[in-house]
CSV table of C-alpha atoms in Angstrom, one decimal:
chain,number,residue,atom,x,y,z
V,1,MET,CA,127.7,133.4,57.7
V,2,ALA,CA,125.2,135.5,59.7
V,3,ASP,CA,125.4,137.4,63.0
V,4,ILE,CA,122.4,136.2,65.0
V,5,ILE,CA,121.2,137.2,68.4
V,6,ILE,CA,119.1,134.9,70.5
V,7,ILE,CA,116.8,136.5,73.2
V,8,GLY,CA,116.3,134.0,76.0
V,9,GLY,CA,119.7,132.5,75.5
V,10,HIS,CA,119.8,130.4,78.6
V,11,GLY,CA,116.5,128.6,77.7
V,12,LYS,CA,116.5,124.9,76.7
V,13,ILE,CA,115.7,125.6,73.0
V,14,ALA,CA,118.3,128.4,72.8
V,15,ARG,CA,121.0,126.2,74.2
V,16,LEU,CA,120.2,123.6,71.6
V,17,LEU,CA,120.0,126.2,68.8
V,18,ALA,CA,123.3,128.0,69.4
V,19,PRO,CA,125.6,125.1,68.6
V,20,LEU,CA,123.7,124.3,65.4
V,21,LEU,CA,124.3,127.9,64.3
V,22,THR,CA,127.9,128.2,65.4
V,23,GLU,CA,128.8,124.9,63.9
V,24,ARG,CA,127.7,126.0,60.5
V,25,GLY,CA,129.7,129.2,60.8
V,26,ASP,CA,127.2,131.8,62.1
V,27,ASN,CA,128.3,134.2,64.9
V,28,VAL,CA,125.8,133.8,67.8
V,29,THR,CA,125.2,136.1,70.7
V,30,SER,CA,122.9,134.8,73.4
V,31,VAL,CA,121.1,137.3,75.7
V,32,ILE,CA,120.8,136.2,79.3
V,33,ARG,CA,119.4,137.9,82.4
V,34,LYS,CA,121.9,136.6,85.0
V,35,PRO,CA,125.7,136.7,84.9
V,36,ASP,CA,125.9,133.2,86.4
V,37,GLN,CA,124.3,131.8,83.2
V,38,ALA,CA,127.2,133.0,81.1
V,39,ASP,CA,129.4,129.8,81.4
V,40,ALA,CA,126.6,127.5,80.3
V,41,VAL,CA,125.8,129.7,77.3
V,42,ALA,CA,129.5,130.0,76.4
V,43,GLN,CA,129.7,126.2,76.3
V,44,THR,CA,127.2,126.3,73.4
V,45,GLY,CA,129.6,128.3,71.3
V,46,ALA,CA,127.6,131.5,71.7
V,47,THR,CA,128.8,134.8,73.2
V,48,PRO,CA,126.8,135.6,76.3
V,49,LEU,CA,125.4,139.0,76.7
V,50,VAL,CA,123.9,140.0,80.1
V,51,PHE,CA,121.0,142.3,79.2
V,52,ASP,CA,117.6,142.7,80.9
V,53,VAL,CA,115.2,142.8,77.9
V,54,GLU,CA,112.1,142.9,80.3
V,55,ASN,CA,113.1,146.2,81.8
V,56,SER,CA,114.9,147.8,78.9
V,57,SER,CA,113.5,150.5,76.7
V,58,ARG,CA,112.9,150.2,73.0
V,59,ALA,CA,115.9,152.4,72.3
V,60,GLU,CA,118.1,150.4,74.7
V,61,ILE,CA,117.1,147.2,73.0
V,62,ALA,CA,117.7,148.7,69.5
V,63,ALA,CA,121.2,149.6,70.6
V,64,ALA,CA,121.8,146.0,71.7
V,65,LEU,CA,120.5,144.6,68.4
V,66,ALA,CA,122.5,147.0,66.2
V,67,GLY,CA,124.7,145.2,63.7
V,68,PHE,CA,122.9,141.8,63.8
V,69,ASP,CA,121.4,140.1,60.8
V,70,ALA,CA,118.7,138.2,62.6
V,71,VAL,CA,116.9,138.0,66.0
V,72,VAL,CA,115.5,134.8,67.5
V,73,TRP,CA,113.0,135.4,70.2
V,74,SER,CA,113.0,132.4,72.5
V,75,ALA,CA,112.4,134.1,75.8
V,76,GLY,CA,109.5,133.7,78.2
V,77,ALA,CA,108.4,134.4,81.7
V,78,GLY,CA,107.8,130.7,82.4
V,79,GLY,CA,104.2,131.1,83.5
V,80,GLY,CA,103.0,131.4,87.1
V,81,ASP,CA,102.8,135.2,87.4
V,82,PRO,CA,100.4,136.8,84.9
V,83,GLU,CA,101.8,140.3,85.3
V,84,ARG,CA,105.3,139.1,84.4
V,85,THR,CA,103.9,136.9,81.6
V,86,TYR,CA,102.5,140.1,80.0
V,87,ALA,CA,105.6,142.0,80.7
V,88,VAL,CA,107.9,139.5,79.0
V,89,ASP,CA,105.9,137.5,76.5
V,90,ARG,CA,103.9,140.4,75.2
V,91,ASP,CA,105.5,143.8,76.1
V,92,ALA,CA,109.2,143.0,75.9
V,93,ALA,CA,108.6,140.9,72.8
V,94,ILE,CA,106.8,143.7,71.0
V,95,ARG,CA,109.5,146.3,72.1
V,96,THR,CA,112.1,143.9,70.7
V,97,ILE,CA,110.2,143.7,67.4
V,98,ASP,CA,110.0,147.5,67.1
V,99,ALA,CA,113.6,147.8,68.2
V,100,ALA,CA,114.7,145.3,65.5
V,101,ALA,CA,113.1,147.6,62.9
V,102,ASP,CA,114.8,150.6,64.5
V,103,ALA,CA,118.2,148.9,64.3
V,104,ASP,CA,117.7,147.7,60.7
V,105,VAL,CA,117.8,144.1,61.7
V,106,PRO,CA,115.9,142.5,58.8
V,107,ARG,CA,115.2,138.9,60.1
V,108,PHE,CA,113.1,137.9,63.1
V,109,VAL,CA,112.2,134.4,64.1
V,110,MET,CA,109.6,134.1,66.9
V,111,VAL,CA,109.2,130.9,68.9
V,112,SER,CA,105.5,130.7,69.7
V,113,TYR,CA,103.3,127.7,70.3
V,114,LEU,CA,100.8,125.5,68.3
V,115,GLY,CA,97.4,127.1,68.4
V,116,ALA,CA,98.6,130.6,69.2
V,117,ASN,CA,96.0,133.1,67.8
V,118,THR,CA,93.8,136.0,68.9
V,119,ASP,CA,90.9,133.6,69.0
V,120,HIS,CA,92.8,131.0,71.0
V,121,GLY,CA,89.7,130.0,72.9
V,122,VAL,CA,91.4,129.7,76.3
V,123,PRO,CA,89.0,130.7,79.1
V,124,GLU,CA,89.9,133.8,81.1
V,125,ASP,CA,89.9,131.8,84.4
V,126,ASP,CA,92.4,129.3,82.9
V,127,SER,CA,96.0,129.8,84.2
V,128,PHE,CA,97.2,129.5,80.6
V,129,PHE,CA,95.1,132.6,79.5
V,130,PRO,CA,97.7,135.3,80.1
V,131,TYR,CA,100.3,133.3,78.1
V,132,ALA,CA,97.9,132.7,75.3
V,133,GLU,CA,96.9,136.4,75.2
V,134,ALA,CA,100.5,137.6,75.4
V,135,LYS,CA,101.8,135.3,72.6
V,136,ALA,CA,98.9,136.2,70.4
V,137,ALA,CA,99.6,139.9,70.7
V,138,ALA,CA,103.4,139.5,70.1
V,139,ASP,CA,102.8,137.3,67.1
V,140,VAL,CA,100.4,139.8,65.6
V,141,ALA,CA,102.8,142.6,66.1
V,142,LEU,CA,105.5,140.6,64.3
V,143,ARG,CA,103.3,139.7,61.4
V,144,GLU,CA,102.2,143.4,61.0
V,145,SER,CA,105.8,144.6,61.1
V,146,ASP,CA,108.0,145.2,58.0
V,147,LEU,CA,110.5,142.6,59.2
V,148,ASP,CA,111.3,139.3,57.4
V,149,TRP,CA,109.4,137.3,60.0
V,150,THR,CA,108.8,133.7,60.7
V,151,VAL,CA,106.6,132.4,63.6
V,152,LEU,CA,107.4,128.9,64.8
V,153,MET,CA,104.5,127.1,66.4
V,154,PRO,CA,105.6,123.9,68.0
V,155,GLY,CA,103.3,121.6,70.0
V,156,ALA,CA,103.8,120.5,73.6
V,157,LEU,CA,107.5,120.5,74.2
V,158,THR,CA,109.5,117.5,75.2
V,159,LEU,CA,113.1,116.6,76.0
V,160,ASP,CA,113.2,113.8,73.4
V,161,GLU,CA,116.1,113.4,71.1
V,162,PRO,CA,116.0,115.2,67.7
V,163,SER,CA,114.5,113.2,64.8
V,164,GLY,CA,114.9,115.9,62.2
V,165,THR,CA,111.3,115.1,61.0
V,166,ILE,CA,108.1,117.0,61.8
V,167,ASP,CA,104.4,117.1,61.0
V,168,PRO,CA,103.8,120.5,59.4
V,169,ALA,CA,100.1,119.8,59.1
V,170,ALA,CA,99.6,119.6,62.9
V,171,ILE,CA,96.6,121.4,64.4
V,172,ARG,CA,96.3,121.9,68.2
V,173,ALA,CA,94.5,118.9,69.8
V,174,SER,CA,94.8,117.0,73.1
V,175,ASN,CA,96.0,113.8,71.4
V,176,LEU,CA,98.9,115.2,69.5
V,177,PRO,CA,102.4,113.8,69.8
V,178,GLY,CA,104.9,116.0,71.6
V,179,THR,CA,107.5,118.3,69.9
V,180,SER,CA,111.1,117.7,70.8
V,181,ARG,CA,112.8,121.0,71.8
V,182,ALA,CA,115.8,119.7,69.8
V,183,ASN,CA,113.5,119.6,66.7
V,184,VAL,CA,112.4,123.1,67.4
V,185,ALA,CA,116.0,124.2,67.4
V,186,LEU,CA,116.5,122.4,64.1
V,187,VAL,CA,113.5,124.1,62.6
V,188,ALA,CA,114.7,127.5,63.8
V,189,ALA,CA,118.1,126.9,62.3
V,190,ALA,CA,116.7,125.8,59.0
V,191,ALA,CA,114.2,128.7,58.9
V,192,LEU,CA,117.1,131.2,59.4
V,193,ALA,CA,118.8,129.7,56.4
V,194,ASP,CA,115.8,129.3,54.2
V,195,SER,CA,113.9,132.3,52.7
V,196,ALA,CA,110.9,130.1,52.0
V,197,SER,CA,110.0,130.5,55.7
V,198,ILE,CA,109.9,134.4,55.5
V,199,GLY,CA,106.4,135.7,56.1
V,200,LYS,CA,105.1,132.3,57.2
V,201,ASN,CA,103.7,130.6,60.3
V,202,VAL,CA,105.3,127.2,60.8
V,203,PRO,CA,103.0,124.9,62.9
V,204,PHE,CA,104.4,121.5,63.7
V,205,THR,CA,104.8,118.6,66.1
V,206,ASP,CA,107.3,115.7,65.8
V,207,GLY,CA,106.4,113.7,62.7
V,208,SER,CA,107.7,112.1,59.5
V,209,VAL,CA,108.5,115.0,57.1
V,210,PRO,CA,112.1,116.0,56.9
V,211,ILE,CA,112.5,119.6,58.2
V,212,PRO,CA,114.0,121.0,54.9
V,213,VAL,CA,111.2,119.4,52.9
V,214,ALA,CA,108.5,120.9,55.3
V,215,LEU,CA,110.0,124.4,55.0
V,216,ALA,CA,110.4,124.2,51.3
V,217,ALA,CA,106.7,123.4,51.0
V,218,LEU,CA,105.5,126.5,52.9
């Protein structure tokens, strides 16, 4: 049993992940921005925590993380506003990584995207550029930290039912199959329970390899 805090707890992936964790006996706290999201989060089995990670200091975030065994970062600005994308997907994520170290939280799982990298190749005039830049910076900060990190890198997200099988050899391309959010939740849950994923990037789309087999082969 572990005490796990999910940042971005009202998001689709988080609301699929929380029940997986609580059903296996973990204690889950899901961080949300709005009090009116609390009921939906509570229905997942998680304890809702209203906390504004975007506008909180490193010290304030560390205080919120104290006592947990693991952090899952599944928050995002949702695109549209470049300034807020940098504020959430880069700055708040990096503050949370630093705060986790300050609070002695050993484990950190980051939900990123397939193809995230400092040399992502997205043109500056592309609306996706701020997100690509922000995620690359946050992922690098996590990899360079002393935390037991895992970076999940799913392909284009869908609302398909979970298959429990993925393609861990996926490389970003326009003709790739989608990646079920439910499968992302399954991968996150498995990664939290499997030390083989520590210090690893996990690129994937939906595929044919059972998730435990894919993680064991990292």
